[in-house]
Short mmCIF file of C-alpha atoms in Angstrom, two decimals:
data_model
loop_
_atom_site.label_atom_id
_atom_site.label_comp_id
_atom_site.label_asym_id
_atom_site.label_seq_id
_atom_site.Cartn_x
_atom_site.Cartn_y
_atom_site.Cartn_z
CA UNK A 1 -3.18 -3.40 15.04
CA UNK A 2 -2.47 0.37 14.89
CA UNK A 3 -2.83 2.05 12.10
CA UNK A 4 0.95 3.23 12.08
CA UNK A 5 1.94 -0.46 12.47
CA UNK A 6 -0.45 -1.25 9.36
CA UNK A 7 1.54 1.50 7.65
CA UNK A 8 4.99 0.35 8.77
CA UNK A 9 3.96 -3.15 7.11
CA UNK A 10 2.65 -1.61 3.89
CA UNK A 11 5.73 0.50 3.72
CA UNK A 12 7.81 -2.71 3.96
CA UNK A 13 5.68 -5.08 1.43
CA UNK A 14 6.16 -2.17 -1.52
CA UNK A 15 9.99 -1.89 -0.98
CA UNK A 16 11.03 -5.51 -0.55
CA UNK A 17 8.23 -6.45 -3.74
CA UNK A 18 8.14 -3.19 -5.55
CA UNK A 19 4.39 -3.75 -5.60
CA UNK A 20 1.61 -4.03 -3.10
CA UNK A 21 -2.36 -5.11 -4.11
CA UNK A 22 -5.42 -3.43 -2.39
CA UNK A 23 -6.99 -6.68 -2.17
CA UNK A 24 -4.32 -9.05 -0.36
CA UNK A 25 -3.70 -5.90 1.70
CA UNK A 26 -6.93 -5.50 2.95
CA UNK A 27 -7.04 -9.73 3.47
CA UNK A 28 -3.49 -9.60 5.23
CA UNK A 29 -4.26 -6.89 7.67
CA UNK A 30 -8.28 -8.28 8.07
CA UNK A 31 -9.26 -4.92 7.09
CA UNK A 32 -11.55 -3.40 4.17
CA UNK A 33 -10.04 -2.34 1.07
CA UNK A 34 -11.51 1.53 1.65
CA UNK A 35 -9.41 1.10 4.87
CA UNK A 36 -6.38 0.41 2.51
CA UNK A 37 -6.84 2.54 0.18
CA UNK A 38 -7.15 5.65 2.66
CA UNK A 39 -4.01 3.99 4.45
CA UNK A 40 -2.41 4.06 0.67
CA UNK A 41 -3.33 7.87 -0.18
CA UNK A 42 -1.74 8.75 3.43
CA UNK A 43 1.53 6.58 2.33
CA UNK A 44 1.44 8.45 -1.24
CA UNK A 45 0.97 11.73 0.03
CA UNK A 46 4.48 11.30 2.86
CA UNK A 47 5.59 9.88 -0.02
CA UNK A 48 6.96 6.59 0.51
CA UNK A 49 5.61 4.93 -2.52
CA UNK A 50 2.96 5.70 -5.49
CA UNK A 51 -0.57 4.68 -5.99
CA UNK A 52 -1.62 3.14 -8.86
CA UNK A 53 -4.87 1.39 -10.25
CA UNK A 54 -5.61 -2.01 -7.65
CA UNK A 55 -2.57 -0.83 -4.90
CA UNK A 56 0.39 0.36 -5.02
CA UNK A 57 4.00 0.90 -6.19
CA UNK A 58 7.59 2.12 -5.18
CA UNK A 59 8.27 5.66 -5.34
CA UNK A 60 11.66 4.79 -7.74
CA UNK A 61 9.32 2.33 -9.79
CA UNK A 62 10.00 3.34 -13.60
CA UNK A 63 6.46 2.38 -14.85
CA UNK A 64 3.76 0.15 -13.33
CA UNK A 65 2.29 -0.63 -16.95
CA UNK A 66 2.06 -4.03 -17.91
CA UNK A 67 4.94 -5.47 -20.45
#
């Protein structure tokens, strides 16, 4: 897979769960998590969604603090 496919799919995961984890990432797209997390700081910085602590979030997400 292309790295603009990965980041297509990414993309997709955050806005249809608000959320997306480094870890089941990196499992779904058999890739390491420093591959993620570069493909994550690429997404933040277009600015389709926001990085947080373990993955990521939607850009319109409010907070991603735990309740």
């Amino acid at each position: 897979m292309y790295a603009m496919e990965r980041h297509q799919l990414i993309e997709q995961q955050v806005l249809q769960n608000g959320r997306a984890s480094v870890v089941d990432l990196a499992r779904k797209f058999d890739v390491t998590t420093e591959t993620v997390r570069r493909d994550l700081l690429r997404l933040e910085r277009a600015g389709s969604l926001r990085r947080v602590h373990g993955g990521a979030v939607a850009v319109d997400r409010v907070s991603a603090a735990e309740r």
